[in-house]
mmCIF file of C-alpha atoms in Angstrom:
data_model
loop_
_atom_site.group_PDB
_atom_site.id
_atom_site.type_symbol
_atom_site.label_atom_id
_atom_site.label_comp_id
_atom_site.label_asym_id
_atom_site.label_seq_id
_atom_site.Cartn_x
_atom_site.Cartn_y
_atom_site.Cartn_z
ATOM 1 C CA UNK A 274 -99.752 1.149 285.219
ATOM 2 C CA UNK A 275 -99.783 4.314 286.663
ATOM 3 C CA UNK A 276 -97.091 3.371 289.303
ATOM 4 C CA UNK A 277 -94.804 2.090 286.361
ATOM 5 C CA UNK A 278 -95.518 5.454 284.330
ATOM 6 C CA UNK A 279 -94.538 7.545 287.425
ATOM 7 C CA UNK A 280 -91.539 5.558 288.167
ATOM 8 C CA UNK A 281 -89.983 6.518 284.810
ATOM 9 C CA UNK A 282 -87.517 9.454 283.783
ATOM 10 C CA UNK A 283 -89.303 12.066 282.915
ATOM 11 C CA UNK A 284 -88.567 12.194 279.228
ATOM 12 C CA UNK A 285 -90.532 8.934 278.701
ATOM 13 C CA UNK A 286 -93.046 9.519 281.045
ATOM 14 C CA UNK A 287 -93.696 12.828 278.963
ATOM 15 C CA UNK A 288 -94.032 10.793 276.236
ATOM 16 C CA UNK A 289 -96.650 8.365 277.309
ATOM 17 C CA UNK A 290 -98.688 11.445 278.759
ATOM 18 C CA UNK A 291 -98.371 13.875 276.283
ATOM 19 C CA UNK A 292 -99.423 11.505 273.416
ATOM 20 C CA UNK A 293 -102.578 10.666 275.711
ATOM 21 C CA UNK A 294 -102.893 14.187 276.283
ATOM 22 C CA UNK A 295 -103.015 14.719 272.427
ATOM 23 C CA UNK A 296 -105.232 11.639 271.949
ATOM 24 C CA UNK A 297 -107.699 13.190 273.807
ATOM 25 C CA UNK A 298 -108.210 16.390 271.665
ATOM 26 C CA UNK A 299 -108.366 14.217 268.308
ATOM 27 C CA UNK A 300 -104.742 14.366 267.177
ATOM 28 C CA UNK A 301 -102.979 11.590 265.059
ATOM 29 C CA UNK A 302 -99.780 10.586 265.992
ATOM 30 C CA UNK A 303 -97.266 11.415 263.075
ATOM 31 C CA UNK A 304 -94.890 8.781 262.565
ATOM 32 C CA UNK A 305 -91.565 10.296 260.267
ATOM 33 C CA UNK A 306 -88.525 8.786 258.048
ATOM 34 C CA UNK A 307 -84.950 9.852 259.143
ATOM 35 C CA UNK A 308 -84.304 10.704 255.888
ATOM 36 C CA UNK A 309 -85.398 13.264 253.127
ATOM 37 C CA UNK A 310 -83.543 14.794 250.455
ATOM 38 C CA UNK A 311 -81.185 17.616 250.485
ATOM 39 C CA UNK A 312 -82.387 19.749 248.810
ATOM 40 C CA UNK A 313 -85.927 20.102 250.484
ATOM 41 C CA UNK A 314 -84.111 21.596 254.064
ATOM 42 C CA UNK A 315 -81.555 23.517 251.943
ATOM 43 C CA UNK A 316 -84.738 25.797 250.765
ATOM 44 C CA UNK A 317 -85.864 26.236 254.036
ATOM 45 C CA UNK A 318 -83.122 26.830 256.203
ATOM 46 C CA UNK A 319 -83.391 29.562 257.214
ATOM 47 C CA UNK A 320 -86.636 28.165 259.008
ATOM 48 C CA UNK A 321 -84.113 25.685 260.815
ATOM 49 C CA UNK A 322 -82.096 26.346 264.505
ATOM 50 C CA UNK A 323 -78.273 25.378 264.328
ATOM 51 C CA UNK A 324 -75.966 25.902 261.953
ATOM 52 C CA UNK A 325 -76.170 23.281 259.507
ATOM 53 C CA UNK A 326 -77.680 20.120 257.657
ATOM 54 C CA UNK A 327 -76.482 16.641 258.747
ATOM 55 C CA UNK A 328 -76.059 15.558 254.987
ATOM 56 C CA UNK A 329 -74.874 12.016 253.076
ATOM 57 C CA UNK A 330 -74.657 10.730 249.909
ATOM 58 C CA UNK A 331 -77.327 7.450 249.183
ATOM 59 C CA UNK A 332 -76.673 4.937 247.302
ATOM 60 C CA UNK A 333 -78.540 6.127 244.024
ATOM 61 C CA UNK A 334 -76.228 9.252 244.489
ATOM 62 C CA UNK A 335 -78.747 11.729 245.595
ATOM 63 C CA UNK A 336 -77.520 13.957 248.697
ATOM 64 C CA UNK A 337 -79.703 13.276 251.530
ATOM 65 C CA UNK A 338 -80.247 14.617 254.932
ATOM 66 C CA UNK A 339 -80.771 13.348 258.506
ATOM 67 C CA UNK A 340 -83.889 15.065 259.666
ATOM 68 C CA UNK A 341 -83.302 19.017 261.028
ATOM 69 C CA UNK A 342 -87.016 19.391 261.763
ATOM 70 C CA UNK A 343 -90.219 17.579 262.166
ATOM 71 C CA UNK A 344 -92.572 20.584 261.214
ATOM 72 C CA UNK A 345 -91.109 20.635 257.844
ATOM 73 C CA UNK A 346 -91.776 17.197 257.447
ATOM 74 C CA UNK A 347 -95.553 17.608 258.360
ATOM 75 C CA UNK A 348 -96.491 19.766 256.393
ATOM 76 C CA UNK A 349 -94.637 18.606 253.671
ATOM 77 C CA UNK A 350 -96.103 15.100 253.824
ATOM 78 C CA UNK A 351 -99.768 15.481 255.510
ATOM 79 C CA UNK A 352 -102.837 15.457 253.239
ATOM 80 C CA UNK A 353 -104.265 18.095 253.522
ATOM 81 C CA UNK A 354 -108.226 19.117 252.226
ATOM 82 C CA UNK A 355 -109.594 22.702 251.925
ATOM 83 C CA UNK A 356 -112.358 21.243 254.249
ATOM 84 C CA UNK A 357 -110.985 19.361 257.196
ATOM 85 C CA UNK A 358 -108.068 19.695 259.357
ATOM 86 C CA UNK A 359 -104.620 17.346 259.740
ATOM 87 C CA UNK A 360 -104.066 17.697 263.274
ATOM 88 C CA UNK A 361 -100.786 16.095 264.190
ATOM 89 C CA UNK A 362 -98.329 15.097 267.170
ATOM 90 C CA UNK A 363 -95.518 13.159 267.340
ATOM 91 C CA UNK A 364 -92.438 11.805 269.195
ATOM 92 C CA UNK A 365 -89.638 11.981 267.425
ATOM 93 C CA UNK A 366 -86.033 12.728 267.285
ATOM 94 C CA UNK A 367 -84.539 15.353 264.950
ATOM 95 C CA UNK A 368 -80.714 15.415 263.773
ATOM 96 C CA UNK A 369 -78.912 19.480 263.929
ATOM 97 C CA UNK A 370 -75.398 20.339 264.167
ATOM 98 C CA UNK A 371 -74.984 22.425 267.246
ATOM 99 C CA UNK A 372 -74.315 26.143 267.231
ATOM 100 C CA UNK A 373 -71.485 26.550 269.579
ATOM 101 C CA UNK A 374 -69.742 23.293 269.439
ATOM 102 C CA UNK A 375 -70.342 21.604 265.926
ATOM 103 C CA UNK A 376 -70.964 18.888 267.632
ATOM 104 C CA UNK A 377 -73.941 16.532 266.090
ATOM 105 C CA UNK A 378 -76.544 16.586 268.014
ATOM 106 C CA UNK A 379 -80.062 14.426 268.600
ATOM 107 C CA UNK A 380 -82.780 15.884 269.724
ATOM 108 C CA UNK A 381 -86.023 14.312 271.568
ATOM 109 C CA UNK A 382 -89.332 16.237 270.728
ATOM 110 C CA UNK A 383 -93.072 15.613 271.010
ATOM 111 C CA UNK A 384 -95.468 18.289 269.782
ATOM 112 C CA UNK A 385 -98.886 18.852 268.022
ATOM 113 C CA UNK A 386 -99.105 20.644 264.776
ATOM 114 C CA UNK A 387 -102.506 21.550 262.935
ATOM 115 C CA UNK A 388 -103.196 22.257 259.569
ATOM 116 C CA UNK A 389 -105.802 23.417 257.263
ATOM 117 C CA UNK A 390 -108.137 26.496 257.247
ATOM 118 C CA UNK A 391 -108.058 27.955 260.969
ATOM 119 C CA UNK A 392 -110.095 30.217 263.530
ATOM 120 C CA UNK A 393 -109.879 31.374 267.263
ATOM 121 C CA UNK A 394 -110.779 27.417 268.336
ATOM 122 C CA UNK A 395 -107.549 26.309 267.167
ATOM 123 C CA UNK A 396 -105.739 28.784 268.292
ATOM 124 C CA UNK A 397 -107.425 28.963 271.716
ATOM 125 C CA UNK A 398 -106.975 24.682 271.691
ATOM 126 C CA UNK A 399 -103.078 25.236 271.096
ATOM 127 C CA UNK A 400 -102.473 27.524 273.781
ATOM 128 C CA UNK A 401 -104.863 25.006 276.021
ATOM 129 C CA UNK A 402 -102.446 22.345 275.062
ATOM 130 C CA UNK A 403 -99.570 24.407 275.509
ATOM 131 C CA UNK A 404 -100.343 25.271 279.468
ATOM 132 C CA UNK A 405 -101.148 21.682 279.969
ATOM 133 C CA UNK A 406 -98.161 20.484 278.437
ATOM 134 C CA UNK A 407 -96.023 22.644 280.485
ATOM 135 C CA UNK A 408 -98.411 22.015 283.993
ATOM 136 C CA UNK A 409 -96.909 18.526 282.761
ATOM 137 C CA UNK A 410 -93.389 19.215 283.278
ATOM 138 C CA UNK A 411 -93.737 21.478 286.166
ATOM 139 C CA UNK A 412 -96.690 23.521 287.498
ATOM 140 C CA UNK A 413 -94.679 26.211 288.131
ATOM 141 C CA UNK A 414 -94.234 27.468 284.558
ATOM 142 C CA UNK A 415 -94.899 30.896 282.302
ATOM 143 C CA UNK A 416 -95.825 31.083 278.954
ATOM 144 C CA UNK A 417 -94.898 34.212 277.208
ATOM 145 C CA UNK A 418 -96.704 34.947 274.309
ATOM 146 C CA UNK A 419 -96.284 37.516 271.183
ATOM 147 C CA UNK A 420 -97.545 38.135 267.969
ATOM 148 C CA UNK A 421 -95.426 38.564 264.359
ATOM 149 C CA UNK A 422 -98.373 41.149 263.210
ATOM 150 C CA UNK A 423 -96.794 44.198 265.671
ATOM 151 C CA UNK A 424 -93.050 43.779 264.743
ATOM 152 C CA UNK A 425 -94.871 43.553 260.950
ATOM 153 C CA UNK A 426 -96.769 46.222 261.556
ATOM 154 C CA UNK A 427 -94.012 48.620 262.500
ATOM 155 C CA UNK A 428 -92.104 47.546 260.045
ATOM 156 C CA UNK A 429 -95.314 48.679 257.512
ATOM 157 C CA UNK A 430 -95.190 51.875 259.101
ATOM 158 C CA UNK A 431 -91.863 52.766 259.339
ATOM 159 C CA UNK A 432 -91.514 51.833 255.497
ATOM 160 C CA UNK A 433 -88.809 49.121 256.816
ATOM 161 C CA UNK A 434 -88.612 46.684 253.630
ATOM 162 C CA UNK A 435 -84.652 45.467 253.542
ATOM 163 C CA UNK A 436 -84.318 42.018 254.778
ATOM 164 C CA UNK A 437 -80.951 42.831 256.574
ATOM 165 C CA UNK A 438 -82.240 45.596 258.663
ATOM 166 C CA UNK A 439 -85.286 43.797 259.284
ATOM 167 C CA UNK A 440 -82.731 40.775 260.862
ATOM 168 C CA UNK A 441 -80.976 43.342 262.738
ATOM 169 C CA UNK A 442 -84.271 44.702 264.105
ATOM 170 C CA UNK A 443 -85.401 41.887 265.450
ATOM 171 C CA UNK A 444 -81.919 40.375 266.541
ATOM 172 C CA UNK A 445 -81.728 43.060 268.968
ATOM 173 C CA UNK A 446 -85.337 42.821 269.785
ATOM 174 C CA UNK A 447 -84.658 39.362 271.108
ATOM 175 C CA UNK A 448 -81.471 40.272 273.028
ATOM 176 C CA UNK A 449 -83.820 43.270 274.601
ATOM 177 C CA UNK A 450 -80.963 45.139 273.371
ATOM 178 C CA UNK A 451 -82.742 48.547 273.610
ATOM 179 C CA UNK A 452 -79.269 50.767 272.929
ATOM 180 C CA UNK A 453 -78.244 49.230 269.815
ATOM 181 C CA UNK A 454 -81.942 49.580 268.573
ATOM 182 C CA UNK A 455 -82.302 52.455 269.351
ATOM 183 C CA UNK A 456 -79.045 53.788 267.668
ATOM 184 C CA UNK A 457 -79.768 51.576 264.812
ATOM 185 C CA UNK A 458 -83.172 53.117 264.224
ATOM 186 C CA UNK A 459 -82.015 57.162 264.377
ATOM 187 C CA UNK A 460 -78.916 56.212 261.953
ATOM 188 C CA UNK A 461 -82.185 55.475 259.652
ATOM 189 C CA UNK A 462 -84.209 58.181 260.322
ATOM 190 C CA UNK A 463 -87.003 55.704 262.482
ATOM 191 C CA UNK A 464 -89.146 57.263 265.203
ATOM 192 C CA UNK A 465 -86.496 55.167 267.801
ATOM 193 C CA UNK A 466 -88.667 56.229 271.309
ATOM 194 C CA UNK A 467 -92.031 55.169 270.069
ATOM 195 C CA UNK A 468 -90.499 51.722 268.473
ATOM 196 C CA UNK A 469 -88.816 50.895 271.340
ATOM 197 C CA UNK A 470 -91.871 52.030 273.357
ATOM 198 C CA UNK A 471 -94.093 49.544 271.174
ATOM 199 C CA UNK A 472 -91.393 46.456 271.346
ATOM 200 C CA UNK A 473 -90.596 47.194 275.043
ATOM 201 C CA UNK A 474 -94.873 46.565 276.183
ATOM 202 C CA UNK A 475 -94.882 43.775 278.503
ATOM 203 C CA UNK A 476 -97.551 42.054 280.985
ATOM 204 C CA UNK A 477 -100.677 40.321 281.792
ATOM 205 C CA UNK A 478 -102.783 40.261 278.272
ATOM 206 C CA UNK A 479 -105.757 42.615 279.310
ATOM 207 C CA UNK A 480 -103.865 45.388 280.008
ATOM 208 C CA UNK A 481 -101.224 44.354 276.594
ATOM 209 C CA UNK A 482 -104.780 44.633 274.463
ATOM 210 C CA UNK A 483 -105.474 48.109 276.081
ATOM 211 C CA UNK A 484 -101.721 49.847 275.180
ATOM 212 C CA UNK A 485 -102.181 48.184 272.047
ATOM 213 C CA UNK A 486 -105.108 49.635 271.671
ATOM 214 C CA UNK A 487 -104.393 52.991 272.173
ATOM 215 C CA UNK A 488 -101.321 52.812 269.642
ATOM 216 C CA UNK A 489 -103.610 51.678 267.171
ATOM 217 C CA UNK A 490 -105.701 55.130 267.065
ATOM 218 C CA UNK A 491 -102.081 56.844 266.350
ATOM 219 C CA UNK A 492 -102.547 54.353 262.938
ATOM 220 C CA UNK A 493 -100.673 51.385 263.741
ATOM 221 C CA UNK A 494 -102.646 47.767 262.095
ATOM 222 C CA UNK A 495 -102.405 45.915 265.271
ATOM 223 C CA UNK A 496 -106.036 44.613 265.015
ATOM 224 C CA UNK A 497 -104.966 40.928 264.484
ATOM 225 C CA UNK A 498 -102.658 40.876 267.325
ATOM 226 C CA UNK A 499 -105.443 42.444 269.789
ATOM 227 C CA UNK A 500 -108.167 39.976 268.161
ATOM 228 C CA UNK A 501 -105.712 37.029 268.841
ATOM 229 C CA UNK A 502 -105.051 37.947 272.492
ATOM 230 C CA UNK A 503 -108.040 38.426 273.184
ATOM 231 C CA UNK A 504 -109.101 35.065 272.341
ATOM 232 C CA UNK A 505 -106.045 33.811 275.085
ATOM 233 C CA UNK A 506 -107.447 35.916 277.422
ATOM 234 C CA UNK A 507 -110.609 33.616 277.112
ATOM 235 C CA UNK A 508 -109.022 31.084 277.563
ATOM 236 C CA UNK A 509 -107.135 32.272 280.484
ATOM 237 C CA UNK A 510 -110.384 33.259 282.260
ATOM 238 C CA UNK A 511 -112.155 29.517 281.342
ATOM 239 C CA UNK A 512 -109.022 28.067 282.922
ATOM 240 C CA UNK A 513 -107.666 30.062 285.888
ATOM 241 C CA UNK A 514 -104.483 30.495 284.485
ATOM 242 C CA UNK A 515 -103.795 33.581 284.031
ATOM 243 C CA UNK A 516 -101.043 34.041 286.537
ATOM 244 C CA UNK A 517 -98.899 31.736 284.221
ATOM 245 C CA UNK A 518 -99.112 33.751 281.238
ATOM 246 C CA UNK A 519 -97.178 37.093 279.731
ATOM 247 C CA UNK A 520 -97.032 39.173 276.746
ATOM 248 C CA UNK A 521 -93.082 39.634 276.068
ATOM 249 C CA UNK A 522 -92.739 41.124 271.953
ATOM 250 C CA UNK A 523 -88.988 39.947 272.667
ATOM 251 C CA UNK A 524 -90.366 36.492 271.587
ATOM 252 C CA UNK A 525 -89.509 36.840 267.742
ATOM 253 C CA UNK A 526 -89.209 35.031 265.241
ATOM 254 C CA UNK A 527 -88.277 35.165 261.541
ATOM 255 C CA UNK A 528 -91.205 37.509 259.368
ATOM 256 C CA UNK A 529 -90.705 35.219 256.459
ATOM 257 C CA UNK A 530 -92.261 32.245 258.206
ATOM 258 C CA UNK A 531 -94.271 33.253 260.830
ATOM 259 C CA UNK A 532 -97.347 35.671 260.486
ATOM 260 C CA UNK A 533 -99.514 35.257 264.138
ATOM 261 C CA UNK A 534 -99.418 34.210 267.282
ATOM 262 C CA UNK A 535 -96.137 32.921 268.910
ATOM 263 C CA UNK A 536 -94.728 31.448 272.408
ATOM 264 C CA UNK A 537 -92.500 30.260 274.169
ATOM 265 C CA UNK A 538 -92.958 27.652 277.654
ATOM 266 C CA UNK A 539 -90.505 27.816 280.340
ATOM 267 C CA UNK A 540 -90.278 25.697 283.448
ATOM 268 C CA UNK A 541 -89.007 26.200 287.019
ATOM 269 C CA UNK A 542 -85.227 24.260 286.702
ATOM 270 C CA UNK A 543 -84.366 24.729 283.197
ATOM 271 C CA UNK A 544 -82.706 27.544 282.294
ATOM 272 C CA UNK A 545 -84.236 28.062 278.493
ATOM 273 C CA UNK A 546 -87.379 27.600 276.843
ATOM 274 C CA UNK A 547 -88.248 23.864 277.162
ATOM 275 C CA UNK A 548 -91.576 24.858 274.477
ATOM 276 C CA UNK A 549 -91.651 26.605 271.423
ATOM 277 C CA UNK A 550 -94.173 27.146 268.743
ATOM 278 C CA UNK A 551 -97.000 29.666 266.732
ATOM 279 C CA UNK A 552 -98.929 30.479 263.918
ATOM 280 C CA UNK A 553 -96.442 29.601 260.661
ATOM 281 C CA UNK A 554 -98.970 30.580 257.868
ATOM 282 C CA UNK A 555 -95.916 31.812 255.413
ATOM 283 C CA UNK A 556 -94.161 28.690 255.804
ATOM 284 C CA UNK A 557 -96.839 26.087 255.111
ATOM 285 C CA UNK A 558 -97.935 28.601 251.905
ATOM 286 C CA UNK A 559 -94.649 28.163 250.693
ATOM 287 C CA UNK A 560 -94.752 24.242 250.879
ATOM 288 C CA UNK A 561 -98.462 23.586 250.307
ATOM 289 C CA UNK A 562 -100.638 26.917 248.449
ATOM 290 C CA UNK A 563 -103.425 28.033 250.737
ATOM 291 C CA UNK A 564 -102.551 26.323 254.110
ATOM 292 C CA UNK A 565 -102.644 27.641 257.205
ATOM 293 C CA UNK A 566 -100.758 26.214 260.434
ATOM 294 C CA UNK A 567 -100.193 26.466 263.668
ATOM 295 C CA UNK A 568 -98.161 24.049 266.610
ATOM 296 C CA UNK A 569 -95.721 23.806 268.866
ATOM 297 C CA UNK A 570 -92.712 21.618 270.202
ATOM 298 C CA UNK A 571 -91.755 20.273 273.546
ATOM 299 C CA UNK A 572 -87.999 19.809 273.872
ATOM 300 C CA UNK A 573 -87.312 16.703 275.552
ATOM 301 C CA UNK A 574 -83.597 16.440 275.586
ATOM 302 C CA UNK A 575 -81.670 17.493 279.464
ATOM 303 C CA UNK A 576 -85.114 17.409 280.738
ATOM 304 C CA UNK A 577 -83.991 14.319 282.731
ATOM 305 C CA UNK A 578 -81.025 16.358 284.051
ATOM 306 C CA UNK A 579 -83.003 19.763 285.186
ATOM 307 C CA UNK A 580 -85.852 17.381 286.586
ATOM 308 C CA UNK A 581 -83.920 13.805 287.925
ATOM 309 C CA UNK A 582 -86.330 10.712 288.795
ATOM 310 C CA UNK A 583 -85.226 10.251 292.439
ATOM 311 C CA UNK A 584 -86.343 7.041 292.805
ATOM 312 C CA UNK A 585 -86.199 5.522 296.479
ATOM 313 C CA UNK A 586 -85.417 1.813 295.622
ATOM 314 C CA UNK A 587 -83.784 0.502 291.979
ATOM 315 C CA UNK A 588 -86.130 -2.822 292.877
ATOM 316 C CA UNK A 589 -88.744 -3.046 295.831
ATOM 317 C CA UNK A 590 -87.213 -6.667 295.939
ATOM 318 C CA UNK A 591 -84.182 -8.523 295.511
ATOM 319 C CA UNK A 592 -84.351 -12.562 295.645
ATOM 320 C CA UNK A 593 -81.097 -14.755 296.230
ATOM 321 C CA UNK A 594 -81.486 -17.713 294.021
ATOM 322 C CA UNK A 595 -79.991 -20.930 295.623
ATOM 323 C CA UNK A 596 -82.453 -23.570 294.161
ATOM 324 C CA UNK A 597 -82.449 -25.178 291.101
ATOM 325 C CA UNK A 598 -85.996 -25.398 290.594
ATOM 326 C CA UNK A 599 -87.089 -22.576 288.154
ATOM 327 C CA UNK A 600 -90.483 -22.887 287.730
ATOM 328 C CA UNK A 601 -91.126 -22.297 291.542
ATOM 329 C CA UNK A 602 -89.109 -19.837 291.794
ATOM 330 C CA UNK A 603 -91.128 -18.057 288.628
ATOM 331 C CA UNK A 604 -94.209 -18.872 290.217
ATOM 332 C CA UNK A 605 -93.142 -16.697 293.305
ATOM 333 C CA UNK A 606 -91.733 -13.945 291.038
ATOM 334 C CA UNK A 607 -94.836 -13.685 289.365
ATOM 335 C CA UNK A 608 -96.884 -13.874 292.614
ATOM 336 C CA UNK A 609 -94.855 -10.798 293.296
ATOM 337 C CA UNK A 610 -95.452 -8.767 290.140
ATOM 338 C CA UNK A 611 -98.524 -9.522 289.820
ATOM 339 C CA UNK A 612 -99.247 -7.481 293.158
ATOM 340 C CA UNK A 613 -97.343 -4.688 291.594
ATOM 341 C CA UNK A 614 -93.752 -5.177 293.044
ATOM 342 C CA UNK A 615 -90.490 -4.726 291.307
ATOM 343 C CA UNK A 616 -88.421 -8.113 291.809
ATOM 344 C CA UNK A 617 -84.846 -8.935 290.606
ATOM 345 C CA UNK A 618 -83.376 -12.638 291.297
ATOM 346 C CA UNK A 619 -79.895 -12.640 291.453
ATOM 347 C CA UNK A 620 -76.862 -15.235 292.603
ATOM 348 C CA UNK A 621 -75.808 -13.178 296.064
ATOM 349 C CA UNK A 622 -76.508 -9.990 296.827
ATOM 350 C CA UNK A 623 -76.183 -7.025 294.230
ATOM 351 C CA UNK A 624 -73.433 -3.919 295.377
ATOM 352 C CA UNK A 625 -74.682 -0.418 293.974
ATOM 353 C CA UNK A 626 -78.065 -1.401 294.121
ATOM 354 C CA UNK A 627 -80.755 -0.749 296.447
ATOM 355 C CA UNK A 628 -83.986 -2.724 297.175
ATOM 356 C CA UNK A 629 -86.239 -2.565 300.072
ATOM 357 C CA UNK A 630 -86.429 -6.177 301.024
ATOM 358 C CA UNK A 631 -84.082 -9.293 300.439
ATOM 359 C CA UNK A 632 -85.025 -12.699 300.328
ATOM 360 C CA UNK A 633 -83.371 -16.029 299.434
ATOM 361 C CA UNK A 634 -84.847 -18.885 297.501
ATOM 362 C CA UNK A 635 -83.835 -22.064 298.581
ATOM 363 C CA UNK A 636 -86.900 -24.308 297.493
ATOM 364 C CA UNK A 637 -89.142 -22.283 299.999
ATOM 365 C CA UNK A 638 -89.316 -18.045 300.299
ATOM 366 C CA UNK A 639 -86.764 -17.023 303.243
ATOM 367 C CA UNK A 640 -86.797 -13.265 304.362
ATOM 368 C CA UNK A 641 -82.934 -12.008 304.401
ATOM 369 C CA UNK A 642 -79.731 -14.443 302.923
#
């Protein structure tokens, strides 16, 4: 089995080991419709990547929409008790229109998403599942983690409350465009050096915590960030793998949705972040009162082109068929894949193809035409 599972494209071998993978830690494998209405994305899009909702008319005459986003979906339709948690994954395809071309787009993902009343564990698990996710993919991999509380809490302390500067902020942020913050900032009367000092804090966690840490006695509330990556940093130490993660603040997201923790997973040959996820608190509160939540996605789509199954043969075997007795010639077929070979029978000898051995079957097995 194992043979067959390494023989595939990576994409669907993903799949198959992710889901085990996710099996193991006690997760449920969500299973979601390609349809929902409208209306339920259109309050939420601003939680959505591209630039629009694949939409339709059904037959009732409600305007529905090909699915944008799994997470919505989750927490939207999980049951959910004030007791236990829904811990999810799933592999399934979501439906955007493209940013730069318009083009419509599918797009593979698998992920994990947990919901319900959280603590370190679960956050500690996530990451866990993160690193072996992307080990999956390629062991040579970073994960660079943030958190929403320090962009909130300068934000707090700056007295920074309209939504559009807020965007701009963190726009710039992301595109580590320190000029244009910093001009931005002094045209509104913002301490630019220490902001930018704050945003700009990079590195291995430990020494993150201790900056942090230091800023905090000058009265900046970034005890949930240090509390969180600390907890990481346990993890790291459990699991040797500290090398493969960083603290980067440009990894940013939108304040409205997400409250803690948040990464992104890149991988040797693809040139952008092939994992996303973190702590979406706001999000599920608006959908579900008093749920927390936490996950993260694994995008499967070009992962076949930035990591190509270079198989040797298309079949280990190729067998010329010039007898007209079939059930023999099943019988040594079988005999054949039931040792594990690949076999394809054929009429004369395929072109484009390549197989390690040919044989022709005449009545008895013959090695070459």
């Amino acid at each position: 089995m194992q043979q067959y599972i390494n023989s595939l494209p990576i994409e669907d071998k993903l799949t198959i080991e992710l889901a085990e993978l996710f099996e193991k830690f006690g997760y449920k494998k969500y299973c979601m419709d390609k349809f929902e209405e409208y209306s339920f994305y259109s309050d939420n899009r601003d939680f959505l990547s591209g630039e629009g909702i694949i939409a339709f008319n059904n037959s009732d005459g409600r305007l529905m929409a090909l699915k944008p986003d799994i997470t919505l979906s989750i927490v939207k339709n999980s049951r959910i008790s004030s007791d236990t948690l829904t811990k999810s994954y799933y592999n399934e395809s979501v439906y955007r229109i493209a940013k730069n071309t318009h083009d419509y787009k599918e797009i593979k993902q698998t992920g994990v998403e947990v919901l319900g009343k959280l603590d370190a564990y679960n956050i500690s698990e996530i990451i866990l599942l993160a690193l072996e996710s992307l080990d999956k993919i390629d062991t040579e991999n970073i994960l660079s983690v943030s958190h929403m509380s320090v962009i909130s809490a300068l934000m707090e302390k700056y007295n920074i409350t309209s939504r559009k500067l807020k965007k701009k902020i963190i726009d710039f942020i992301i595109g580590k465009n320190m000029h244009d913050l910093k001009k931005l900032l002094v045209e509104n009367d913002i301490d630019a050096d220490k902001f930018i000092e704050i945003v700009s804090i990079s590195g291995e966690i430990d020494c993150v915590v201790e900056k942090l840490e230091n800023f905090a006695s000058d009265g900046f509330d970034f005890n949930n960030a240090i509390e969180d990556f600390r907890v990481i940093s346990e993890i790291l130490k459990i699991n040797t793998c500290k090398k493969n993660v960083t603290v980067d603040f440009s990894v940013l997201n939108n304040t409205d949705y997400y409250n803690g923790i948040i990464f992104q997973g890149f991988v040797k040959n693809a040139p952008n972040a092939v994992l996303a996820g973190g702590r979406y608190d706001n999000l599920a509160n608006k959908i579900r009162k008093h749920t927390e939540a936490v996950g993260f996605a694994i995008y499967l789509d070009n992962l076949n082109l930035w990591y190509p199954n270079k198989k040797e043969f298309d079949t280990e075997i190729v067998i010329i068929n010039k007898s007209g007795n079939a059930s023999e010639l099943l019988k040594v077929v079988k005999d054949f894949t039931d040792k594990g070979h690949s076999v394809k029978v054929e009429y004369t000898t395929p072109t484009d193809y390549t197989f390690r051995t040919l044989y022709t079957f005449d009545g008895t097995l013959k090695e070459g035409k």
